[in-house]
Short mmCIF file of C-alpha atoms in Angstrom, two decimals:
data_model
loop_
_atom_site.label_atom_id
_atom_site.label_comp_id
_atom_site.label_asym_id
_atom_site.label_seq_id
_atom_site.Cartn_x
_atom_site.Cartn_y
_atom_site.Cartn_z
CA MET Q 207 83.92 112.93 72.29
CA ARG Q 208 83.78 113.82 68.65
CA LEU Q 209 81.91 110.04 68.44
CA PHE Q 210 79.79 110.83 71.48
CA LEU Q 211 78.31 114.21 70.55
CA LEU Q 212 77.40 112.56 66.69
CA LEU Q 213 75.66 109.78 68.46
CA LEU Q 214 74.23 112.27 70.59
CA VAL Q 215 72.06 114.46 67.49
CA THR Q 216 71.53 112.14 66.06
CA GLY Q 217 69.63 109.73 68.83
CA VAL Q 218 68.39 113.90 69.55
CA VAL Q 219 67.30 113.86 65.89
CA SER Q 220 66.25 110.18 65.28
CA LEU Q 221 64.12 111.66 68.02
CA ALA Q 222 62.30 114.31 66.69
CA GLY Q 223 62.12 112.49 63.45
CA GLY Q 224 59.55 110.63 65.86
CA LEU Q 225 57.31 113.27 65.44
CA TYR Q 226 57.37 113.53 62.03
CA PHE Q 227 57.65 109.92 60.97
CA GLN Q 228 53.56 109.62 62.47
CA GLU Q 229 53.04 108.02 58.70
CA PHE Q 230 54.67 104.92 59.72
CA ASN Q 231 53.20 104.73 62.93
CA LEU Q 232 50.09 101.25 62.77
CA GLY Q 233 48.26 102.07 64.94
CA SER Q 234 49.61 102.76 68.49
CA GLY Q 235 48.77 106.08 70.32
CA GLU Q 236 50.36 109.21 69.00
CA LEU Q 237 52.21 109.64 72.47
CA ARG Q 238 53.35 106.36 72.15
CA PHE Q 239 54.85 106.00 69.24
CA ILE Q 240 56.94 109.18 69.91
CA ALA Q 241 58.37 106.92 72.85
CA ASP Q 242 59.20 103.22 71.39
CA PHE Q 243 61.28 106.06 69.09
CA GLY Q 244 63.48 107.65 71.70
CA PHE Q 245 63.59 103.82 73.23
CA GLY Q 246 65.15 102.73 70.03
CA ALA Q 247 67.53 105.47 70.05
CA MET Q 248 68.35 105.66 73.43
CA THR Q 249 69.39 101.31 73.30
CA LEU Q 250 70.63 101.36 69.92
CA PHE Q 251 73.09 104.39 70.45
CA GLY Q 252 73.35 103.72 73.83
CA SER Q 253 75.50 100.66 73.06
CA ILE Q 254 77.22 102.03 70.36
CA VAL Q 255 78.79 103.95 73.02
CA ALA Q 256 79.47 101.24 75.63
CA VAL Q 257 80.77 99.07 73.56
CA VAL Q 258 82.98 101.77 72.06
CA ALA Q 259 83.75 104.08 74.75
CA THR Q 260 84.93 100.48 76.54
CA VAL Q 261 86.77 99.28 73.65
CA GLN Q 262 88.55 102.86 73.36
CA LEU Q 263 88.71 103.33 77.23
CA ILE Q 264 90.91 99.95 77.50
CA PHE Q 265 92.11 98.74 74.77
CA GLY Q 266 92.70 102.03 73.34
CA GLU Q 267 94.78 102.68 76.44
CA ILE Q 268 96.62 99.49 75.39
CA GLU Q 269 97.19 99.30 71.39
CA HIS Q 270 98.81 103.21 71.89
CA ARG Q 271 101.14 102.10 74.20
CA THR Q 272 99.90 105.33 77.03
CA VAL Q 273 98.72 101.99 79.48
CA LEU Q 274 102.95 101.62 80.60
CA PRO Q 275 103.43 105.13 82.69
CA ILE Q 276 100.23 104.60 84.66
CA LEU Q 277 101.13 101.12 85.22
CA ALA Q 278 104.50 101.88 85.95
CA LYS Q 279 102.80 103.86 89.58
CA PRO Q 280 101.95 102.43 91.98
CA VAL Q 281 98.06 101.05 90.58
CA SER Q 282 96.83 98.00 90.56
CA ARG Q 283 95.62 96.73 87.60
CA GLY Q 284 92.22 95.87 88.15
CA GLU Q 285 91.51 99.78 89.94
CA PHE Q 286 93.18 100.23 85.97
CA LEU Q 287 90.18 98.63 85.07
CA LEU Q 288 87.77 99.47 87.74
CA GLY Q 289 88.44 103.15 86.75
CA LYS Q 290 87.94 102.67 82.61
CA LEU Q 291 84.57 100.97 83.65
CA ILE Q 292 83.34 103.80 85.53
CA GLY Q 293 85.26 106.33 82.90
CA ALA Q 294 82.82 103.75 80.36
CA TRP Q 295 79.30 103.75 82.06
CA GLY Q 296 79.24 107.45 83.37
CA THR Q 297 80.17 108.15 80.04
CA VAL Q 298 77.03 105.86 79.15
CA CYS Q 299 74.62 106.97 81.42
CA CYS Q 300 75.35 111.32 80.50
CA PHE Q 301 74.42 109.99 76.93
CA VAL Q 302 71.44 108.33 77.74
CA GLY Q 303 70.01 110.89 80.33
CA MET Q 304 70.85 113.56 77.79
CA LEU Q 305 67.93 111.40 75.41
CA ALA Q 306 65.96 110.17 78.32
CA LEU Q 307 65.83 114.77 79.25
CA ALA Q 308 65.21 115.02 75.10
CA LEU Q 309 62.35 112.44 74.49
CA ILE Q 310 60.20 113.78 77.98
CA LEU Q 311 60.71 117.52 76.31
CA ALA Q 312 59.21 116.48 73.42
CA LEU Q 313 56.53 113.97 75.11
CA TRP Q 314 55.46 116.84 77.18
CA ILE Q 315 55.17 119.66 74.47
CA ARG Q 316 53.89 116.29 72.44
CA GLU Q 317 51.06 115.92 75.05
CA SER Q 318 50.51 119.61 75.23
CA GLN Q 319 49.99 120.15 72.04
CA ILE Q 320 47.58 117.67 71.33
CA ILE Q 321 45.63 118.86 75.33
CA ALA Q 322 45.32 121.97 73.43
CA ARG Q 323 44.35 121.12 69.67
CA SER Q 324 41.25 118.25 71.13
CA GLY Q 325 40.73 119.80 74.57
CA SER Q 326 40.42 116.99 76.78
CA GLU Q 327 43.10 114.45 78.51
CA ILE Q 328 45.26 112.38 76.73
CA ALA Q 329 42.91 108.39 76.87
CA SER Q 330 44.79 106.30 80.38
CA GLU Q 331 45.87 103.82 77.46
CA ASP Q 332 47.91 106.38 76.15
CA SER Q 333 49.12 108.18 78.45
CA ILE Q 334 52.73 108.96 78.94
CA ASN Q 335 54.37 107.90 82.73
CA TYR Q 336 57.18 110.64 82.95
CA LEU Q 337 58.51 107.69 85.19
CA GLY Q 338 58.25 105.33 83.57
CA VAL Q 339 60.41 106.74 80.77
CA LEU Q 340 62.88 107.82 83.75
CA LEU Q 341 63.01 104.22 84.55
CA PHE Q 342 62.99 103.13 80.89
CA ALA Q 343 66.31 105.31 80.58
CA ALA Q 344 67.61 103.65 84.27
CA MET Q 345 67.01 100.32 83.31
CA GLN Q 346 68.97 101.38 79.91
CA CYS Q 347 72.07 102.30 82.15
CA MET Q 348 71.81 98.69 84.19
CA ARG Q 349 71.97 96.85 80.93
CA LEU Q 350 74.83 99.18 79.08
CA MET Q 351 76.97 97.93 82.33
CA VAL Q 352 76.15 94.29 81.64
CA LEU Q 353 77.59 96.08 78.22
CA ALA Q 354 80.56 97.33 78.86
CA CYS Q 355 81.78 95.24 81.22
CA ILE Q 356 81.28 92.63 78.20
CA THR Q 357 83.12 94.83 76.31
CA ALA Q 358 85.78 95.30 79.04
CA PHE Q 359 86.71 91.24 79.22
CA PHE Q 360 87.61 91.23 75.07
CA SER Q 361 88.75 94.20 74.98
CA SER Q 362 91.38 92.80 77.90
CA TYR Q 363 93.12 90.52 76.38
CA ALA Q 364 92.55 91.86 72.15
CA SER Q 365 95.14 92.19 69.71
CA SER Q 366 92.95 94.99 67.87
CA SER Q 367 90.46 97.26 68.45
CA MET Q 368 87.97 95.95 65.66
CA PHE Q 369 88.66 92.76 67.56
CA ALA Q 370 86.91 94.04 70.96
CA VAL Q 371 83.96 96.56 68.88
CA PHE Q 372 82.72 93.39 67.22
CA MET Q 373 82.96 91.21 69.96
CA GLY Q 374 81.36 93.53 71.81
CA PHE Q 375 78.57 93.67 69.50
CA PHE Q 376 78.84 90.09 69.49
CA ALA Q 377 77.37 90.40 72.92
CA TRP Q 378 74.69 92.65 72.34
CA ILE Q 379 73.23 90.80 69.01
CA ILE Q 380 73.33 87.95 71.37
CA GLY Q 381 72.65 88.32 74.90
CA GLN Q 382 69.07 90.53 72.86
CA LEU Q 383 68.74 86.83 71.64
CA ARG Q 384 69.74 84.96 74.43
CA GLY Q 385 65.94 84.60 75.58
CA VAL Q 386 64.85 83.49 71.90
CA LEU Q 387 67.32 81.06 71.45
CA VAL Q 388 67.87 79.59 74.73
CA GLU Q 389 64.17 78.98 74.16
CA GLN Q 390 64.53 77.15 70.65
CA TRP Q 391 67.07 75.39 72.37
CA ASN Q 392 65.04 73.94 74.57
CA GLN Q 393 62.77 72.87 72.38
CA GLY Q 394 65.69 70.70 70.51
CA GLU Q 395 66.95 67.78 70.84
CA ALA Q 396 67.86 66.58 74.33
CA SER Q 397 71.84 67.00 74.21
CA LEU Q 398 70.77 70.80 74.03
CA PHE Q 399 70.58 71.04 76.73
CA SER Q 400 73.45 71.53 78.42
CA VAL Q 401 74.58 73.90 75.89
CA SER Q 402 71.47 75.98 76.01
CA GLY Q 403 71.75 76.03 79.96
CA PHE Q 404 75.72 76.96 79.54
CA LEU Q 405 75.24 79.52 77.47
CA SER Q 406 72.13 80.97 79.99
CA LEU Q 407 74.49 81.05 82.47
CA ILE Q 408 77.08 83.04 80.86
CA VAL Q 409 74.81 84.71 78.50
CA PRO Q 410 72.68 88.52 80.39
CA ASP Q 411 69.39 88.66 78.44
CA LEU Q 412 69.78 91.91 77.41
CA ARG Q 413 66.10 91.53 76.46
CA LEU Q 414 65.06 92.38 80.19
CA PHE Q 415 66.01 96.13 80.59
CA ASP Q 416 63.48 96.39 78.15
CA LEU Q 417 61.06 98.28 81.15
CA GLY Q 418 59.16 100.53 77.97
CA ALA Q 419 55.34 99.35 79.33
CA ALA Q 420 55.77 100.69 82.36
CA ALA Q 421 55.91 104.10 80.55
CA PHE Q 422 52.15 103.82 79.46
CA GLY Q 423 48.96 104.23 80.64
CA ALA Q 424 48.59 103.74 83.90
CA SER Q 425 50.65 100.45 84.44
CA SER Q 426 52.73 100.61 87.62
CA PHE Q 427 56.05 99.25 87.89
CA ASP Q 428 56.51 95.67 90.15
CA GLY Q 429 59.96 97.92 92.14
CA GLY Q 430 60.64 93.66 93.27
CA GLN Q 431 61.24 93.49 89.31
CA VAL Q 432 63.57 96.55 89.23
CA VAL Q 433 65.49 95.72 92.51
CA GLY Q 434 65.61 92.60 90.73
CA LEU Q 435 67.11 93.76 87.73
CA VAL Q 436 69.88 95.20 89.10
CA LEU Q 437 71.32 93.04 91.22
CA TYR Q 438 70.69 90.32 87.63
CA ALA Q 439 73.05 93.95 86.27
CA GLY Q 440 75.62 93.31 89.38
CA VAL Q 441 76.51 89.76 89.63
CA TYR Q 442 76.98 90.33 85.51
CA ALA Q 443 79.09 93.34 85.99
CA THR Q 444 81.21 91.65 88.54
CA LEU Q 445 81.70 88.54 86.86
CA TYR Q 446 82.66 89.58 83.34
CA GLY Q 447 84.84 92.46 84.94
CA CYS Q 448 86.23 90.21 87.27
CA LEU Q 449 86.95 88.12 84.42
CA ALA Q 450 88.33 91.39 82.07
CA ALA Q 451 90.96 91.71 85.54
CA LEU Q 452 91.78 88.44 85.55
CA VAL Q 453 93.26 88.53 81.73
CA LEU Q 454 94.82 92.32 82.13
CA LYS Q 455 96.89 90.99 85.13
CA ASN Q 456 98.03 88.03 83.30
CA ARG Q 457 98.56 90.59 80.14
CA GLU Q 458 102.51 91.44 79.16
CA PHE Q 459 103.07 94.99 78.40
CA MET A 185 131.14 97.51 100.59
CA ALA A 186 128.54 94.76 102.07
CA ASN A 187 126.57 97.58 103.95
CA GLU A 188 125.33 99.47 100.56
CA VAL A 189 122.56 99.15 100.01
CA GLN A 190 121.37 98.13 96.63
CA ALA A 191 118.27 99.52 94.99
CA ILE A 192 118.00 97.62 92.24
CA GLU A 193 118.48 93.33 92.56
CA LEU A 194 118.39 90.77 89.67
CA GLU A 195 118.71 87.44 90.11
CA GLY A 196 118.90 84.94 87.41
CA LEU A 197 115.60 87.49 85.65
CA THR A 198 115.09 85.39 82.64
CA LYS A 199 112.02 85.86 80.18
CA ASP A 200 110.56 83.48 77.01
CA PHE A 201 107.88 84.73 74.50
CA SER A 202 106.42 81.84 73.03
CA LEU A 203 106.71 82.25 69.22
CA ALA A 204 103.75 80.52 66.64
CA GLU A 205 105.36 77.69 66.36
CA ARG A 206 103.93 75.23 68.93
CA GLY A 207 106.90 74.28 71.96
CA LYS A 208 109.22 77.67 70.56
CA TYR A 209 110.03 80.44 72.59
CA LEU A 210 112.44 82.91 72.18
CA ARG A 211 115.19 84.19 75.41
CA ALA A 212 114.68 87.68 75.18
CA VAL A 213 116.48 88.02 78.67
CA ASP A 214 118.78 85.76 79.89
CA HIS A 215 119.77 84.44 83.68
CA LEU A 216 120.34 88.04 83.88
CA THR A 217 121.73 89.11 87.40
CA LEU A 218 123.37 92.50 88.08
CA SER A 219 123.09 94.92 91.29
CA ILE A 220 122.99 98.40 91.00
CA ARG A 221 123.39 100.69 94.05
CA GLU A 222 121.91 103.39 95.79
CA ASN A 223 122.82 106.68 94.20
CA SER A 224 124.21 105.43 91.40
CA VAL A 225 124.02 105.71 87.45
CA TYR A 226 124.52 102.58 86.39
CA GLY A 227 123.65 102.49 82.13
CA LEU A 228 122.40 99.99 80.40
CA LEU A 229 122.94 98.70 77.00
CA GLY A 230 123.00 96.85 74.50
CA PRO A 231 121.87 96.98 70.75
CA ASN A 232 118.15 96.93 69.40
CA GLY A 233 116.51 93.83 70.63
CA SER A 234 119.15 92.90 73.44
CA GLY A 235 116.48 93.24 76.05
CA LYS A 236 116.99 96.11 77.75
CA SER A 237 113.81 97.25 77.41
CA THR A 238 112.16 93.68 78.83
CA THR A 239 114.19 94.23 81.47
CA ILE A 240 113.40 97.56 82.32
CA ARG A 241 109.29 96.01 82.06
CA MET A 242 109.83 93.08 84.40
CA LEU A 243 111.93 96.15 86.29
CA LEU A 244 108.31 97.77 86.27
CA GLY A 245 105.58 94.77 86.80
CA LEU A 246 104.62 95.52 83.31
CA SER A 247 105.98 92.28 81.88
CA LYS A 248 106.63 88.71 84.32
CA PRO A 249 109.02 87.23 84.08
CA SER A 250 109.76 83.71 83.00
CA ALA A 251 112.68 82.73 86.11
CA GLY A 252 114.61 84.87 88.31
CA SER A 253 113.60 87.60 90.61
CA ALA A 254 113.54 91.18 90.03
CA SER A 255 114.07 93.64 93.07
CA ILE A 256 113.59 97.11 93.71
CA PHE A 257 114.83 97.82 97.17
CA GLY A 258 114.15 94.42 98.29
CA LEU A 259 110.81 94.38 97.91
CA SER A 260 108.91 92.98 94.78
CA PRO A 261 107.76 94.85 91.86
CA ASP A 262 104.63 94.13 91.38
CA SER A 263 104.61 95.42 95.11
CA ARG A 264 102.95 98.83 95.50
CA GLU A 265 105.23 101.26 97.43
CA ALA A 266 108.12 99.62 94.99
CA ARG A 267 106.26 100.90 91.58
CA SER A 268 105.89 104.68 93.88
CA ARG A 269 110.00 104.36 94.32
CA ILE A 270 110.04 104.87 91.10
CA GLY A 271 110.05 107.23 88.17
CA TYR A 272 110.17 106.32 84.84
CA LEU A 273 110.64 107.63 80.99
CA PRO A 274 109.33 105.09 78.55
CA ASP A 275 111.62 105.61 75.47
CA ALA A 276 108.91 107.26 73.60
CA PRO A 277 106.15 110.67 74.80
CA TYR A 278 103.60 107.11 75.53
CA TYR A 279 101.19 110.64 77.28
CA HIS A 280 97.52 111.37 77.01
CA SER A 281 97.39 113.58 73.73
CA PHE A 282 94.69 115.81 74.55
CA LEU A 283 95.41 116.95 78.39
CA SER A 284 97.55 120.03 78.87
CA GLY A 285 101.10 119.46 80.11
CA ARG A 286 99.72 120.54 83.39
CA GLU A 287 96.70 118.17 83.37
CA LEU A 288 99.10 115.31 82.20
CA MET A 289 101.13 115.89 85.29
CA ARG A 290 97.87 116.05 87.47
CA PHE A 291 96.68 113.41 86.35
CA PHE A 292 100.40 110.89 87.18
CA GLY A 293 100.46 112.88 90.44
CA THR A 294 96.42 111.89 91.34
CA LEU A 295 98.07 108.64 90.75
CA LEU A 296 101.03 108.52 92.81
CA GLY A 297 98.45 110.23 95.96
CA ILE A 298 99.89 113.48 96.29
CA LYS A 299 98.09 115.77 98.27
CA LYS A 300 96.20 118.42 95.46
CA ARG A 301 97.70 121.15 97.01
CA LEU A 302 101.20 120.46 96.89
CA LEU A 303 100.85 118.27 93.68
CA GLU A 304 100.41 121.59 92.19
CA GLU A 305 103.02 123.65 93.08
CA ARG A 306 105.30 120.10 92.42
CA ILE A 307 103.56 119.99 89.65
CA VAL A 308 104.22 123.79 88.11
CA GLU A 309 108.01 123.74 89.98
CA LEU A 310 109.00 120.66 87.95
CA LEU A 311 107.34 121.92 84.53
CA VAL A 312 109.46 125.55 85.27
CA ARG A 313 112.46 123.58 86.26
CA PHE A 314 112.13 121.52 82.37
CA GLY A 315 111.53 124.40 80.47
CA LEU A 316 107.77 124.33 79.85
CA GLU A 317 106.39 126.81 81.35
CA ASP A 318 104.59 128.76 78.72
CA ALA A 319 103.35 125.54 77.84
CA MET A 320 101.91 123.68 80.52
CA ASP A 321 98.56 124.44 79.68
CA ARG A 322 98.64 123.49 75.91
CA LYS A 323 97.28 120.14 74.87
CA VAL A 324 100.34 117.93 75.26
CA GLY A 325 99.50 116.33 71.33
CA THR A 326 100.83 119.77 70.27
CA TYR A 327 104.32 119.37 71.76
CA SER A 328 107.80 119.35 69.86
CA LYS A 329 109.28 115.63 70.47
CA GLY A 330 111.70 117.69 72.99
CA MET A 331 108.85 119.25 74.74
CA LEU A 332 107.42 115.76 75.43
CA GLN A 333 110.88 114.42 76.60
CA ARG A 334 110.86 117.31 79.00
CA LEU A 335 107.73 116.79 80.17
CA GLY A 336 108.59 112.71 80.17
CA PHE A 337 111.29 113.64 82.72
CA ALA A 338 108.51 116.37 84.60
CA GLN A 339 106.32 113.37 85.15
CA ALA A 340 108.84 110.67 86.31
CA LEU A 341 109.71 112.61 88.59
CA VAL A 342 106.11 114.53 89.65
CA GLY A 343 106.70 111.89 92.33
CA ASP A 344 110.26 112.87 94.40
CA PRO A 345 111.18 108.97 92.94
CA ASP A 346 114.26 107.58 94.76
CA ILE A 347 114.61 105.22 91.21
CA LEU A 348 114.84 106.85 87.88
CA ILE A 349 114.38 104.65 85.11
CA LEU A 350 115.12 105.88 81.75
CA ASP A 351 114.91 104.28 78.36
CA GLU A 352 116.15 105.61 75.95
CA PRO A 353 116.22 109.71 77.22
CA THR A 354 118.01 110.96 73.84
CA ALA A 355 115.87 108.75 71.68
CA GLY A 356 115.05 111.90 69.09
CA VAL A 357 116.57 114.44 70.78
CA ASP A 358 119.13 117.07 68.95
CA PRO A 359 122.20 117.39 70.68
CA VAL A 360 121.54 120.48 72.79
CA GLY A 361 118.81 118.75 74.02
CA ALA A 362 121.01 115.30 74.47
CA ALA A 363 123.91 117.49 77.53
CA GLU A 364 120.60 118.61 79.11
CA VAL A 365 119.92 115.41 79.48
CA GLY A 366 123.62 114.60 80.54
CA GLU A 367 123.09 117.42 83.16
CA PHE A 368 119.60 116.35 84.01
CA VAL A 369 120.05 112.93 85.01
CA VAL A 370 123.69 114.09 86.85
CA SER A 371 121.85 116.20 89.08
CA LEU A 372 119.24 112.77 89.85
CA LYS A 373 123.13 111.87 91.25
CA LYS A 374 124.00 114.62 93.80
CA GLN A 375 120.08 115.41 95.09
CA GLY A 376 120.84 111.16 95.48
CA LYS A 377 118.70 109.26 93.47
CA THR A 378 119.31 105.54 91.49
CA VAL A 379 119.41 106.17 87.77
CA LEU A 380 119.09 103.76 85.26
CA LEU A 381 119.99 104.96 81.72
CA CYS A 382 119.43 102.57 78.55
CA SER A 383 121.37 104.93 75.54
CA HIS A 384 122.60 104.19 72.44
CA LEU A 385 124.56 107.84 73.03
CA LEU A 386 127.92 105.54 74.45
CA THR A 387 129.74 108.54 74.38
CA GLN A 388 127.65 110.22 76.71
CA VAL A 389 126.88 106.86 78.92
CA GLN A 390 130.54 106.59 79.24
CA ASP A 391 130.31 110.12 80.99
CA LEU A 392 127.62 109.92 83.11
CA CYS A 393 127.34 106.53 84.38
CA ASP A 394 128.79 105.28 87.26
CA HIS A 395 128.89 101.46 86.07
CA VAL A 396 127.70 100.28 83.00
CA GLY A 397 125.67 96.84 81.86
CA ILE A 398 126.35 95.13 78.13
CA LEU A 399 123.23 93.22 77.04
CA ASN A 400 123.17 90.89 73.30
CA ARG A 401 120.49 89.23 72.96
CA GLY A 402 119.77 89.47 76.65
CA ARG A 403 122.71 88.27 77.98
CA LEU A 404 124.95 89.71 80.46
CA LEU A 405 128.55 89.99 78.10
CA ALA A 406 129.98 92.71 81.12
CA HIS A 407 129.78 94.11 83.77
CA GLY A 408 130.74 96.95 85.93
CA LYS A 409 132.37 100.00 86.70
CA ILE A 410 133.62 101.70 83.24
CA GLU A 411 137.55 101.79 84.02
CA ASP A 412 137.37 98.66 85.29
CA LEU A 413 136.42 97.21 81.69
CA LEU A 414 138.09 99.89 79.82
CA GLY A 415 141.33 98.82 81.25
CA ASP A 416 140.58 95.08 80.64
CA GLY A 417 141.96 95.58 76.92
CA ASP A 418 144.23 92.67 75.37
CA ASP A 419 147.84 92.17 76.36
CA SER A 420 148.66 92.03 72.91
CA ALA A 421 147.47 96.79 72.26
CA LEU A 422 149.53 99.27 73.35
CA GLU A 423 149.10 102.69 74.28
CA LEU A 424 152.19 105.13 73.64
CA ASP A 425 153.12 107.72 75.87
CA GLY A 426 156.00 110.06 76.21
CA LEU A 427 157.37 109.48 72.91
CA ASP A 428 158.43 112.90 70.14
CA GLU A 429 157.52 112.18 66.88
CA ARG A 430 160.22 110.44 64.88
CA GLU A 431 160.20 108.03 67.49
CA ARG A 432 156.98 106.91 67.32
CA GLN A 433 156.99 107.30 63.56
CA GLU A 434 160.20 104.34 64.26
CA VAL A 435 157.67 101.77 67.01
CA VAL A 436 154.65 101.92 64.11
CA SER A 437 157.57 100.97 61.51
CA PHE A 438 159.26 98.40 63.50
CA ALA A 439 155.36 96.97 63.93
CA ARG A 440 154.11 96.95 60.62
CA GLU A 441 157.63 95.75 59.18
CA ARG A 442 156.85 93.00 61.77
CA GLY A 443 153.10 91.92 61.15
CA GLY A 444 151.53 94.25 63.50
CA ARG A 445 148.78 96.51 62.64
CA VAL A 446 148.58 100.12 64.08
CA ARG A 447 145.83 102.68 65.01
CA PRO A 448 145.43 105.59 67.07
CA GLY A 449 144.42 104.73 70.14
CA ARG A 450 140.64 104.93 70.80
CA ASN A 451 140.40 103.08 74.38
CA ASP A 452 136.40 104.00 74.52
CA LEU A 453 133.19 101.85 75.81
CA GLU A 454 132.42 102.42 71.98
CA ASP A 455 135.13 100.51 70.88
CA LEU A 456 134.08 97.84 74.03
CA PHE A 457 130.46 98.11 73.02
CA ARG A 458 130.80 97.22 69.15
CA ARG A 459 133.30 94.37 69.76
CA LEU A 460 132.24 92.99 72.81
CA VAL A 461 128.93 92.93 70.92
CA ARG A 462 130.80 91.13 67.11
CA GLU A 463 132.53 88.45 69.03
CA ASP A 464 128.96 86.89 70.99
CA SER A 465 127.30 87.26 67.57
CA ASN A 466 130.07 85.86 65.91
CA GLN A 467 130.67 83.11 68.51
CA GLU A 468 126.48 82.76 68.36
CA GLU A 469 126.56 81.90 64.68
CA GLY A 470 129.50 79.51 64.87
CA GLU A 471 127.17 77.50 67.21
#
């Protein structure tokens, strides 16, 4: 809870910082700059919350042995895991939701100030699509659900919380770089093809969930793409959730 | 006797833990076979590392046997039904310290699927019974050791189980608390419950248990009714009775003249326990 609050405050502060760090703006519209700042905070701090909350909720129970009286009750290990994942994802969604609301509020205030100062509407390419911001936040929740499930998999067989946290962040980085890595490998020797094929199969491409562009100007988002991403997240979350359940089922307490 | 219901049955229960060295393993429980009949108090005794907790974990489905089987009223410990009939008091208070006593009870009751209204009534009833009425809304993290132990009993009983598995219920509890535990076990038996008790307080086990099993290095050295076990003393030990002080001294002098050893007669469970474990350890070293 303390970490959650700390990250939330940091996220909101960094978002507010976006309003005052305009000198780092490399030419994009002011609102776009603020939105990018907020999206970055959502992604970065959201990932930290996802990894830490999942490790705390799953491995923390194992480490502190509070799992013993729980599993001695008529609760299957799969149910235990599912409950913990729902808890972790719920925490992540709350976090992302709060940052999204803070971002929307910041953007709305700034937009009103700009309009009041200039007396005219903002150019359409620099205007903010608030639905797009909400969509970005929703897709972050999907991305972080996948990350939480991968972290749950590592937590289910970890012997230390450091290992689980480290592997969670490692999975996040690999997931972010996955598209680039596979591209690079596919350009190399043919023998690496199988490695890249395997990697592209087991590692989800977390960059796909970055729909920040939909939040700017008159750009609209593709409903099919959104449904596709939700399914993509569902498949990977199920895959890693099942693997975590399988490992946990065979874990000795 | 044939129609006695067996609450817990262990058949050749064995547990091996693989060691870092390839092909080597540690046998924590070695072909353990025993039955605990319904509505009895069974004491499982043994020194540290004798396999008591491992046996309990296999009974609770927390650990899988390497060989053999365990059953609760004929059901596998993995089954939901079996576990809904067991109340478990762990050897240490493994509870969420950020919850209050009442919340913790609510949490465990919900896991057991108890209806809300009934659960709330039972929570208050149990917390009052265990003297936690003033602390039920305080965080568990602020509880004393004795209070945590009482909370442990309360959570074990929240589902009104048929079997209570008490792993070291008197560990870290003061003598008054230990006596309360004893009274509580007696009351459980009166209610028709079956109790499996692991304890180091041998005198208490002797007073409370109908049957005991003594474990060492995972092997069951002896088990049965306490009277039978204690009655099986060796023939060379004699108990004197009905002699006055002078006659008793004459017998003692006679025995000492002939090279015999005379010590005060104290044939209790502690002696038996120590003797069996010592003999088993000596035998192991000899091999």
